[in-house]
Amino acid sequence: MNIIKIKDRQELDKKVPSMPWYVEKFIGYKLPDLSPSSLLEYVRDYETFFSWLLAEGLTTASSIREIPLVDLERLHMDSIDNYKMFLATRKENANGRTTISRKLSSLRSLFHYLSQIAEDEEFYPLLKRNVMAKVEIKRTHKPKDTAAKLEGKLLQEVEILEFIEYIKTGYPQDVAKNKQALYSYEINKIRDVCIVSLILNSGLRVSEVVNLNVEDIDLKKKLTYVYRKGKNDDTFKTPVYFRQEATEALTAYLELRSIQYKAPKREKALFLAVANGKKEGERMTKRAIQEMVIKYAKRFGKPYLSVHKLRHSFATDYYLRNDLYKTQEQLGHASPETTQIYAHLTDKTMAEAIDRTAD
């Protein structure tokens, strides 16, 4: 099981006992089919909903764990509408329609299980009335809409090389007067170039980059093995190919990994960082990689860039040179519909290329 899934499983095991018994039953039912990460999202969504029930006085219980099933049966559509409004106004959510739809979908899954699948000792459904069955959850994630949001926020063609080159040579010039920033850069520049180059030449997700071990890299075949998102059988890894540019960056990083980060032999992680107060390198965190990319992106003049947008940048460029299904396989998308956002993104890119040719 990969590192993130292990942590999510541990967090899931901590949270589930604070949930009502019927939520525990639902999680147990779903456990063979869904990853710990997905189930943790479910539980977090239920935590938000049950906390709202308590705050609104819509339950007789004094804690989340004590909320009885009968209180769910008594909910009216007005209550669900009020909950949707509550979600839309929460500051910490930046609750767009996608987030709200996901939270409502989590609830609908629970209510469906309790009313249609789970039974009591007399073979009757645990939940006699399912208010969530009346709730329409609109599809909010259309490829064309996603493409429109990404337009102008990705690295285009030559910019991919320019961004990598900026990290190599441009950034140290920009922070030359900042001794602390320059010191950190000198220590980590080869690692940072390697991470950015790998993502921009393979389309790996940040979670996949975090979980990479040294043994996962095959420089001769130009591929790495990763646990693909949505795969619940952790026995097998999926091969993902990367371009020659990434091979060069990986070779440079691997030559200094053990020495630069004082990696102990037991540490298998590919990308390391030495935390303050520690002498040996440890696996880089997801947050550290995200912050690293944002740091360079701001100085590069594209503050909206993120790790995920680097992945999108690769995918758009890759799609221009291949087809939908090769792009789907490279990115590890479960459905070709998800990959279709790059068809919409490349429509404009190809039109601009034709204009340049005409000039």
mmCIF file of C-alpha atoms in Angstrom:
data_model
loop_
_atom_site.group_PDB
_atom_site.id
_atom_site.type_symbol
_atom_site.label_atom_id
_atom_site.label_comp_id
_atom_site.label_asym_id
_atom_site.label_seq_id
_atom_site.Cartn_x
_atom_site.Cartn_y
_atom_site.Cartn_z
ATOM 1 C CA MET A 1 0.000 0.000 0.000
ATOM 2 C CA ASN A 2 1.446 3.395 -0.929
ATOM 3 C CA ILE A 3 2.393 6.064 1.596
ATOM 4 C CA ILE A 4 -0.639 8.326 1.114
ATOM 5 C CA LYS A 5 -3.070 5.400 1.341
ATOM 6 C CA ILE A 6 -1.402 4.205 4.535
ATOM 7 C CA LYS A 7 -1.788 7.642 6.121
ATOM 8 C CA ASP A 8 -5.387 7.937 4.916
ATOM 9 C CA ARG A 9 -6.192 4.482 6.307
ATOM 10 C CA GLN A 10 -4.758 5.505 9.673
ATOM 11 C CA GLU A 11 -6.803 8.727 9.626
ATOM 12 C CA LEU A 12 -9.900 6.761 8.588
ATOM 13 C CA ASP A 13 -9.452 4.347 11.494
ATOM 14 C CA LYS A 14 -9.270 7.322 13.870
ATOM 15 C CA LYS A 15 -12.383 9.050 12.542
ATOM 16 C CA VAL A 16 -14.789 6.134 12.033
ATOM 17 C CA PRO A 17 -15.278 5.383 15.765
ATOM 18 C CA SER A 18 -16.641 8.920 16.249
ATOM 19 C CA MET A 19 -19.326 8.307 13.617
ATOM 20 C CA PRO A 20 -22.795 6.784 14.242
ATOM 21 C CA TRP A 21 -22.928 2.984 14.117
ATOM 22 C CA TYR A 22 -24.681 2.943 10.760
ATOM 23 C CA VAL A 23 -21.861 4.975 9.173
ATOM 24 C CA GLU A 24 -19.364 2.426 10.501
ATOM 25 C CA LYS A 25 -21.520 -0.267 8.899
ATOM 26 C CA PHE A 26 -21.544 1.617 5.586
ATOM 27 C CA ILE A 27 -17.748 2.110 5.596
ATOM 28 C CA GLY A 28 -17.273 -1.587 6.307
ATOM 29 C CA TYR A 29 -19.538 -2.397 3.361
ATOM 30 C CA LYS A 30 -17.589 -0.095 1.017
ATOM 31 C CA LEU A 31 -14.089 -0.988 2.243
ATOM 32 C CA PRO A 32 -13.439 -3.824 -0.248
ATOM 33 C CA ASP A 33 -14.382 -1.637 -3.225
ATOM 34 C CA LEU A 34 -13.044 1.831 -2.424
ATOM 35 C CA SER A 35 -9.611 3.078 -1.439
ATOM 36 C CA PRO A 36 -8.984 4.418 2.105
ATOM 37 C CA SER A 37 -8.543 7.872 0.557
ATOM 38 C CA SER A 38 -12.033 7.801 -0.982
ATOM 39 C CA LEU A 39 -13.617 6.492 2.214
ATOM 40 C CA LEU A 40 -11.869 9.184 4.239
ATOM 41 C CA GLU A 41 -13.496 11.811 2.003
ATOM 42 C CA TYR A 42 -16.869 10.189 2.685
ATOM 43 C CA VAL A 43 -16.315 10.344 6.441
ATOM 44 C CA ARG A 44 -15.193 13.977 6.300
ATOM 45 C CA ASP A 45 -18.343 14.832 4.356
ATOM 46 C CA TYR A 46 -20.491 13.058 6.956
ATOM 47 C CA GLU A 47 -18.658 14.881 9.734
ATOM 48 C CA THR A 48 -19.609 18.206 8.123
ATOM 49 C CA PHE A 49 -23.244 17.137 7.685
ATOM 50 C CA PHE A 50 -23.708 15.719 11.176
ATOM 51 C CA SER A 51 -22.043 18.756 12.775
ATOM 52 C CA TRP A 52 -24.523 20.926 10.857
ATOM 53 C CA LEU A 53 -27.447 18.797 12.130
ATOM 54 C CA LEU A 54 -26.276 19.331 15.704
ATOM 55 C CA ALA A 55 -25.802 23.078 15.223
ATOM 56 C CA GLU A 56 -29.257 23.458 13.647
ATOM 57 C CA GLY A 57 -31.018 21.439 16.351
ATOM 58 C CA LEU A 58 -32.236 18.888 13.799
ATOM 59 C CA THR A 59 -31.254 15.956 15.986
ATOM 60 C CA THR A 60 -32.034 14.909 19.543
ATOM 61 C CA ALA A 61 -28.432 13.745 20.046
ATOM 62 C CA SER A 62 -25.702 15.586 21.923
ATOM 63 C CA SER A 63 -22.836 14.242 19.790
ATOM 64 C CA ILE A 64 -22.285 12.982 16.271
ATOM 65 C CA ARG A 65 -21.904 9.349 17.330
ATOM 66 C CA GLU A 66 -25.292 9.402 19.084
ATOM 67 C CA ILE A 67 -27.342 10.697 16.126
ATOM 68 C CA PRO A 68 -30.115 8.101 15.608
ATOM 69 C CA LEU A 69 -31.412 6.872 12.277
ATOM 70 C CA VAL A 70 -34.872 8.242 13.024
ATOM 71 C CA ASP A 71 -33.481 11.792 12.848
ATOM 72 C CA LEU A 72 -32.391 11.126 9.274
ATOM 73 C CA GLU A 73 -35.858 9.792 8.421
ATOM 74 C CA ARG A 74 -37.461 13.011 9.702
ATOM 75 C CA LEU A 75 -35.456 15.340 7.475
ATOM 76 C CA HIS A 76 -37.489 17.443 5.016
ATOM 77 C CA MET A 77 -36.392 18.736 1.632
ATOM 78 C CA ASP A 78 -36.267 22.200 3.181
ATOM 79 C CA SER A 79 -33.548 20.931 5.509
ATOM 80 C CA ILE A 80 -31.492 19.624 2.596
ATOM 81 C CA ASP A 81 -31.938 22.931 0.744
ATOM 82 C CA ASN A 82 -30.735 24.779 3.852
ATOM 83 C CA TYR A 83 -27.734 22.474 4.071
ATOM 84 C CA LYS A 84 -26.858 23.219 0.438
ATOM 85 C CA MET A 85 -27.044 26.926 1.229
ATOM 86 C CA PHE A 86 -24.818 26.377 4.269
ATOM 87 C CA LEU A 87 -22.210 24.651 2.096
ATOM 88 C CA ALA A 88 -22.311 27.435 -0.462
ATOM 89 C CA THR A 89 -21.536 30.084 2.164
ATOM 90 C CA ARG A 90 -18.711 28.320 4.005
ATOM 91 C CA LYS A 91 -15.499 30.330 3.669
ATOM 92 C CA GLU A 92 -13.126 27.402 4.073
ATOM 93 C CA ASN A 93 -14.752 25.462 1.270
ATOM 94 C CA ALA A 94 -14.350 27.865 -1.578
ATOM 95 C CA ASN A 95 -17.413 25.759 -2.147
ATOM 96 C CA GLY A 96 -17.915 25.661 -5.862
ATOM 97 C CA ARG A 97 -20.646 23.580 -7.391
ATOM 98 C CA THR A 98 -18.311 20.619 -7.767
ATOM 99 C CA THR A 99 -17.537 20.487 -4.024
ATOM 100 C CA ILE A 100 -21.191 20.842 -3.041
ATOM 101 C CA SER A 101 -22.219 18.141 -5.517
ATOM 102 C CA ARG A 102 -19.589 15.792 -4.116
ATOM 103 C CA LYS A 103 -20.760 16.319 -0.532
ATOM 104 C CA LEU A 104 -24.388 15.718 -1.522
ATOM 105 C CA SER A 105 -23.361 12.659 -3.514
ATOM 106 C CA SER A 106 -21.618 11.263 -0.418
ATOM 107 C CA LEU A 107 -24.841 11.686 1.545
ATOM 108 C CA ARG A 108 -26.914 10.079 -1.176
ATOM 109 C CA SER A 109 -24.613 7.039 -1.169
ATOM 110 C CA LEU A 110 -25.079 6.622 2.586
ATOM 111 C CA PHE A 111 -28.856 7.091 2.466
ATOM 112 C CA HIS A 112 -29.161 4.689 -0.481
ATOM 113 C CA TYR A 113 -27.207 2.033 1.393
ATOM 114 C CA LEU A 114 -29.330 2.433 4.530
ATOM 115 C CA SER A 115 -32.645 2.380 2.649
ATOM 116 C CA GLN A 116 -31.952 -0.111 -0.140
ATOM 117 C CA ILE A 117 -29.175 -2.458 0.940
ATOM 118 C CA ALA A 118 -28.740 -2.703 4.720
ATOM 119 C CA GLU A 119 -31.390 -4.645 6.667
ATOM 120 C CA ASP A 120 -32.413 -5.079 10.276
ATOM 121 C CA GLU A 121 -33.038 -8.438 11.973
ATOM 122 C CA GLU A 122 -36.554 -8.559 10.504
ATOM 123 C CA PHE A 123 -35.214 -7.982 6.957
ATOM 124 C CA TYR A 124 -36.597 -4.447 6.812
ATOM 125 C CA PRO A 125 -34.483 -1.535 5.495
ATOM 126 C CA LEU A 126 -32.569 0.307 8.207
ATOM 127 C CA LEU A 127 -33.819 3.637 6.857
ATOM 128 C CA LYS A 128 -37.559 3.715 6.175
ATOM 129 C CA ARG A 129 -37.632 7.085 4.387
ATOM 130 C CA ASN A 130 -34.865 8.400 2.128
ATOM 131 C CA VAL A 131 -35.071 12.168 1.606
ATOM 132 C CA MET A 132 -31.860 12.135 -0.449
ATOM 133 C CA ALA A 133 -33.606 10.095 -3.154
ATOM 134 C CA LYS A 134 -35.446 13.314 -4.073
ATOM 135 C CA VAL A 135 -32.284 15.385 -4.378
ATOM 136 C CA GLU A 136 -31.098 16.017 -7.923
ATOM 137 C CA ILE A 137 -27.349 16.340 -8.195
ATOM 138 C CA LYS A 138 -26.450 18.093 -11.398
ATOM 139 C CA ARG A 139 -23.338 17.171 -13.310
ATOM 140 C CA THR A 140 -20.920 20.058 -12.823
ATOM 141 C CA HIS A 141 -17.791 18.764 -14.482
ATOM 142 C CA LYS A 142 -18.050 18.985 -18.265
ATOM 143 C CA PRO A 143 -14.805 18.672 -20.247
ATOM 144 C CA LYS A 144 -15.546 21.843 -22.193
ATOM 145 C CA ASP A 145 -16.130 23.831 -18.980
ATOM 146 C CA THR A 146 -12.919 22.528 -17.424
ATOM 147 C CA ALA A 147 -10.994 23.406 -20.560
ATOM 148 C CA ALA A 148 -12.402 26.947 -20.454
ATOM 149 C CA LYS A 149 -11.191 27.380 -16.864
ATOM 150 C CA LEU A 150 -7.715 26.140 -17.757
ATOM 151 C CA GLU A 151 -7.351 28.241 -20.875
ATOM 152 C CA GLY A 152 -4.438 30.635 -20.589
ATOM 153 C CA LYS A 153 -3.263 29.064 -17.320
ATOM 154 C CA LEU A 154 -1.035 26.325 -18.697
ATOM 155 C CA LEU A 155 2.443 26.209 -20.150
ATOM 156 C CA GLN A 156 2.271 26.112 -23.934
ATOM 157 C CA GLU A 157 4.830 24.286 -26.090
ATOM 158 C CA VAL A 158 8.086 26.273 -25.783
ATOM 159 C CA GLU A 159 7.087 27.535 -22.314
ATOM 160 C CA ILE A 160 7.538 24.011 -20.954
ATOM 161 C CA LEU A 161 11.254 24.160 -21.782
ATOM 162 C CA GLU A 162 11.469 27.808 -20.716
ATOM 163 C CA PHE A 163 10.065 27.050 -17.240
ATOM 164 C CA ILE A 164 12.565 24.239 -16.661
ATOM 165 C CA GLU A 165 15.382 26.445 -17.918
ATOM 166 C CA TYR A 166 14.218 29.258 -15.630
ATOM 167 C CA ILE A 167 14.568 27.001 -12.586
ATOM 168 C CA LYS A 168 18.080 26.081 -13.760
ATOM 169 C CA THR A 169 19.396 29.560 -14.496
ATOM 170 C CA GLY A 170 16.824 32.327 -14.116
ATOM 171 C CA TYR A 171 15.631 31.835 -10.549
ATOM 172 C CA PRO A 172 19.072 32.186 -8.872
ATOM 173 C CA GLN A 173 19.542 35.520 -10.626
ATOM 174 C CA ASP A 174 16.159 36.749 -9.372
ATOM 175 C CA VAL A 175 16.944 35.851 -5.736
ATOM 176 C CA ALA A 176 20.654 36.749 -5.817
ATOM 177 C CA LYS A 177 20.184 39.300 -3.014
ATOM 178 C CA ASN A 178 18.185 36.933 -0.830
ATOM 179 C CA LYS A 179 20.836 34.803 0.896
ATOM 180 C CA GLN A 180 18.365 32.436 2.539
ATOM 181 C CA ALA A 181 16.450 31.746 -0.698
ATOM 182 C CA LEU A 182 19.694 31.342 -2.622
ATOM 183 C CA TYR A 183 21.129 28.936 -0.039
ATOM 184 C CA SER A 184 18.018 26.730 -0.166
ATOM 185 C CA TYR A 185 18.050 26.824 -3.953
ATOM 186 C CA GLU A 186 21.704 25.768 -4.233
ATOM 187 C CA ILE A 187 20.995 22.726 -2.065
ATOM 188 C CA ASN A 188 17.837 21.637 -3.880
ATOM 189 C CA LYS A 189 18.107 22.936 -7.463
ATOM 190 C CA ILE A 190 18.960 19.602 -9.113
ATOM 191 C CA ARG A 191 16.171 17.848 -7.205
ATOM 192 C CA ASP A 192 13.670 20.592 -8.019
ATOM 193 C CA VAL A 193 14.590 20.617 -11.716
ATOM 194 C CA CYS A 194 14.186 16.847 -11.723
ATOM 195 C CA ILE A 195 10.701 16.909 -10.157
ATOM 196 C CA VAL A 196 9.380 19.625 -12.472
ATOM 197 C CA SER A 197 10.973 18.006 -15.522
ATOM 198 C CA LEU A 198 9.521 14.614 -14.637
ATOM 199 C CA ILE A 199 5.978 15.979 -14.299
ATOM 200 C CA LEU A 200 6.237 18.064 -17.479
ATOM 201 C CA ASN A 201 7.554 15.061 -19.397
ATOM 202 C CA SER A 202 5.261 12.342 -18.051
ATOM 203 C CA GLY A 203 2.080 13.910 -16.632
ATOM 204 C CA LEU A 204 2.417 12.197 -13.256
ATOM 205 C CA ARG A 205 0.108 13.296 -10.433
ATOM 206 C CA VAL A 206 1.726 14.873 -7.394
ATOM 207 C CA SER A 207 0.650 11.893 -5.245
ATOM 208 C CA GLU A 208 2.367 9.570 -7.708
ATOM 209 C CA VAL A 209 5.551 11.642 -7.556
ATOM 210 C CA VAL A 210 5.494 11.610 -3.748
ATOM 211 C CA ASN A 211 5.158 7.819 -3.652
ATOM 212 C CA LEU A 212 7.973 7.081 -6.101
ATOM 213 C CA ASN A 213 10.793 4.900 -4.833
ATOM 214 C CA VAL A 214 14.260 4.661 -6.390
ATOM 215 C CA GLU A 215 13.524 1.116 -7.542
ATOM 216 C CA ASP A 216 10.491 2.341 -9.522
ATOM 217 C CA ILE A 217 12.664 4.177 -12.048
ATOM 218 C CA ASP A 218 13.946 2.411 -15.180
ATOM 219 C CA LEU A 219 16.188 4.876 -17.022
ATOM 220 C CA LYS A 220 16.954 2.502 -19.899
ATOM 221 C CA LYS A 221 13.291 1.956 -20.759
ATOM 222 C CA LYS A 222 12.411 5.537 -19.818
ATOM 223 C CA LEU A 223 9.560 4.519 -17.546
ATOM 224 C CA THR A 224 8.524 4.494 -13.925
ATOM 225 C CA TYR A 225 6.083 2.290 -12.048
ATOM 226 C CA VAL A 226 3.330 3.990 -10.074
ATOM 227 C CA TYR A 227 0.219 3.106 -8.113
ATOM 228 C CA ARG A 228 -2.445 4.581 -10.336
ATOM 229 C CA LYS A 229 -5.296 6.556 -8.763
ATOM 230 C CA GLY A 230 -8.409 4.447 -8.337
ATOM 231 C CA LYS A 231 -6.537 1.162 -8.262
ATOM 232 C CA ASN A 232 -7.454 -0.754 -5.115
ATOM 233 C CA ASP A 233 -5.168 -3.718 -5.675
ATOM 234 C CA ASP A 234 -1.841 -2.413 -4.428
ATOM 235 C CA THR A 235 0.042 -5.529 -5.528
ATOM 236 C CA PHE A 236 0.543 -4.211 -9.039
ATOM 237 C CA LYS A 237 2.024 -0.982 -10.339
ATOM 238 C CA THR A 238 1.393 0.666 -13.688
ATOM 239 C CA PRO A 239 4.281 1.585 -16.025
ATOM 240 C CA VAL A 240 4.290 5.244 -17.085
ATOM 241 C CA TYR A 241 6.726 6.447 -19.744
ATOM 242 C CA PHE A 242 8.639 9.716 -19.630
ATOM 243 C CA ARG A 243 10.516 11.705 -22.279
ATOM 244 C CA GLN A 244 14.281 11.874 -22.740
ATOM 245 C CA GLU A 245 14.456 15.298 -21.033
ATOM 246 C CA ALA A 246 13.277 13.667 -17.798
ATOM 247 C CA THR A 247 15.872 10.903 -18.161
ATOM 248 C CA GLU A 248 18.660 13.463 -18.121
ATOM 249 C CA ALA A 249 17.236 15.239 -15.070
ATOM 250 C CA LEU A 250 16.717 11.935 -13.213
ATOM 251 C CA THR A 251 20.286 10.821 -13.978
ATOM 252 C CA ALA A 252 21.693 14.071 -12.567
ATOM 253 C CA TYR A 253 19.558 13.817 -9.418
ATOM 254 C CA LEU A 254 20.247 10.130 -8.742
ATOM 255 C CA GLU A 255 23.995 10.782 -8.852
ATOM 256 C CA LEU A 256 23.776 13.083 -5.824
ATOM 257 C CA ARG A 257 20.629 11.845 -4.020
ATOM 258 C CA SER A 258 22.361 9.796 -1.318
ATOM 259 C CA ILE A 259 25.197 12.255 -0.722
ATOM 260 C CA GLN A 260 23.234 15.512 -0.891
ATOM 261 C CA TYR A 261 20.361 14.309 1.313
ATOM 262 C CA LYS A 262 22.357 11.892 3.474
ATOM 263 C CA ALA A 263 19.808 9.198 2.679
ATOM 264 C CA PRO A 264 19.990 6.170 4.974
ATOM 265 C CA LYS A 265 19.991 2.791 3.213
ATOM 266 C CA ARG A 266 16.521 2.012 4.564
ATOM 267 C CA GLU A 267 15.018 5.093 2.849
ATOM 268 C CA LYS A 268 13.551 3.983 -0.477
ATOM 269 C CA ALA A 269 11.878 7.271 -1.445
ATOM 270 C CA LEU A 270 13.108 8.805 -4.677
ATOM 271 C CA PHE A 271 12.630 12.452 -3.759
ATOM 272 C CA LEU A 272 14.028 13.501 -0.398
ATOM 273 C CA ALA A 273 14.210 16.548 1.816
ATOM 274 C CA VAL A 274 16.086 17.173 5.061
ATOM 275 C CA ALA A 275 13.697 18.651 7.606
ATOM 276 C CA ASN A 276 14.839 21.293 10.078
ATOM 277 C CA GLY A 277 16.589 19.728 13.022
ATOM 278 C CA LYS A 278 17.174 16.409 11.250
ATOM 279 C CA LYS A 279 20.342 15.006 9.749
ATOM 280 C CA GLU A 280 18.940 12.454 7.305
ATOM 281 C CA GLY A 281 16.719 12.910 4.283
ATOM 282 C CA GLU A 282 13.116 11.748 4.330
ATOM 283 C CA ARG A 283 10.441 11.363 1.669
ATOM 284 C CA MET A 284 9.225 14.732 0.426
ATOM 285 C CA THR A 285 5.617 15.545 1.261
ATOM 286 C CA LYS A 286 2.889 16.448 -1.186
ATOM 287 C CA ARG A 287 2.685 19.913 0.301
ATOM 288 C CA ALA A 288 6.431 20.498 -0.044
ATOM 289 C CA ILE A 289 6.309 19.690 -3.758
ATOM 290 C CA GLN A 290 3.269 21.903 -4.273
ATOM 291 C CA GLU A 291 4.903 24.837 -2.490
ATOM 292 C CA MET A 292 8.133 24.326 -4.411
ATOM 293 C CA VAL A 293 6.361 24.587 -7.776
ATOM 294 C CA ILE A 294 4.402 27.672 -6.696
ATOM 295 C CA LYS A 295 7.653 29.341 -5.530
ATOM 296 C CA TYR A 296 9.221 29.042 -8.977
ATOM 297 C CA ALA A 297 5.985 29.774 -10.831
ATOM 298 C CA LYS A 298 5.534 33.141 -9.094
ATOM 299 C CA ARG A 299 9.044 34.273 -10.031
ATOM 300 C CA PHE A 300 8.504 32.977 -13.560
ATOM 301 C CA GLY A 301 5.537 35.299 -13.908
ATOM 302 C CA LYS A 302 2.819 32.636 -13.803
ATOM 303 C CA PRO A 303 1.551 32.643 -10.197
ATOM 304 C CA TYR A 304 -1.486 30.536 -11.130
ATOM 305 C CA LEU A 305 0.688 27.522 -12.014
ATOM 306 C CA SER A 306 0.412 24.517 -9.726
ATOM 307 C CA VAL A 307 1.618 20.917 -9.828
ATOM 308 C CA HIS A 308 -1.708 19.850 -11.307
ATOM 309 C CA LYS A 309 -1.484 22.526 -14.001
ATOM 310 C CA LEU A 310 1.970 21.198 -14.902
ATOM 311 C CA ARG A 311 0.270 17.838 -15.444
ATOM 312 C CA HIS A 312 -2.371 19.535 -17.606
ATOM 313 C CA SER A 313 0.395 21.316 -19.536
ATOM 314 C CA PHE A 314 2.051 17.997 -20.353
ATOM 315 C CA ALA A 315 -1.280 16.412 -21.273
ATOM 316 C CA THR A 316 -2.195 19.197 -23.693
ATOM 317 C CA ASP A 317 1.192 18.964 -25.400
ATOM 318 C CA TYR A 318 1.026 15.137 -25.452
ATOM 319 C CA TYR A 319 -2.469 15.116 -26.927
ATOM 320 C CA LEU A 320 -1.330 17.354 -29.793
ATOM 321 C CA ARG A 321 1.199 14.669 -30.756
ATOM 322 C CA ASN A 322 -0.906 11.555 -30.062
ATOM 323 C CA ASP A 323 -4.588 10.598 -29.766
ATOM 324 C CA LEU A 324 -7.290 10.524 -27.113
ATOM 325 C CA TYR A 325 -6.752 6.937 -26.006
ATOM 326 C CA LYS A 326 -2.962 7.142 -25.776
ATOM 327 C CA THR A 327 -3.375 10.301 -23.688
ATOM 328 C CA GLN A 328 -5.936 8.564 -21.484
ATOM 329 C CA GLU A 329 -3.550 5.664 -20.882
ATOM 330 C CA GLN A 330 -0.559 7.929 -20.212
ATOM 331 C CA LEU A 331 -2.474 10.003 -17.638
ATOM 332 C CA GLY A 332 -4.260 7.073 -16.020
ATOM 333 C CA HIS A 333 -7.780 8.391 -16.599
ATOM 334 C CA ALA A 334 -10.551 5.894 -15.877
ATOM 335 C CA SER A 335 -12.754 7.339 -18.615
ATOM 336 C CA PRO A 336 -11.952 8.925 -22.009
ATOM 337 C CA GLU A 337 -14.493 11.606 -21.149
ATOM 338 C CA THR A 338 -12.049 13.071 -18.624
ATOM 339 C CA THR A 339 -9.355 13.170 -21.290
ATOM 340 C CA GLN A 340 -11.631 15.114 -23.642
ATOM 341 C CA ILE A 341 -10.733 18.385 -21.897
ATOM 342 C CA TYR A 342 -7.466 18.299 -23.858
ATOM 343 C CA ALA A 343 -9.361 18.054 -27.139
ATOM 344 C CA HIS A 344 -11.048 21.357 -26.263
ATOM 345 C CA LEU A 345 -7.776 22.901 -25.084
ATOM 346 C CA THR A 346 -5.896 21.883 -28.217
ATOM 347 C CA ASP A 347 -8.567 23.231 -30.562
ATOM 348 C CA LYS A 348 -7.416 26.764 -29.773
ATOM 349 C CA THR A 349 -3.737 25.792 -29.678
ATOM 350 C CA MET A 350 -3.944 24.296 -33.172
ATOM 351 C CA ALA A 351 -5.827 27.330 -34.489
ATOM 352 C CA GLU A 352 -3.072 29.602 -33.150
ATOM 353 C CA ALA A 353 -0.427 27.362 -34.755
ATOM 354 C CA ILE A 354 -2.134 27.701 -38.143
ATOM 355 C CA ASP A 355 -2.156 31.489 -37.753
ATOM 356 C CA ARG A 356 1.577 31.472 -36.978
ATOM 357 C CA THR A 357 2.260 29.339 -40.057
ATOM 358 C CA ALA A 358 0.251 31.748 -42.215
ATOM 359 C CA ASP A 359 2.347 34.660 -40.960
#
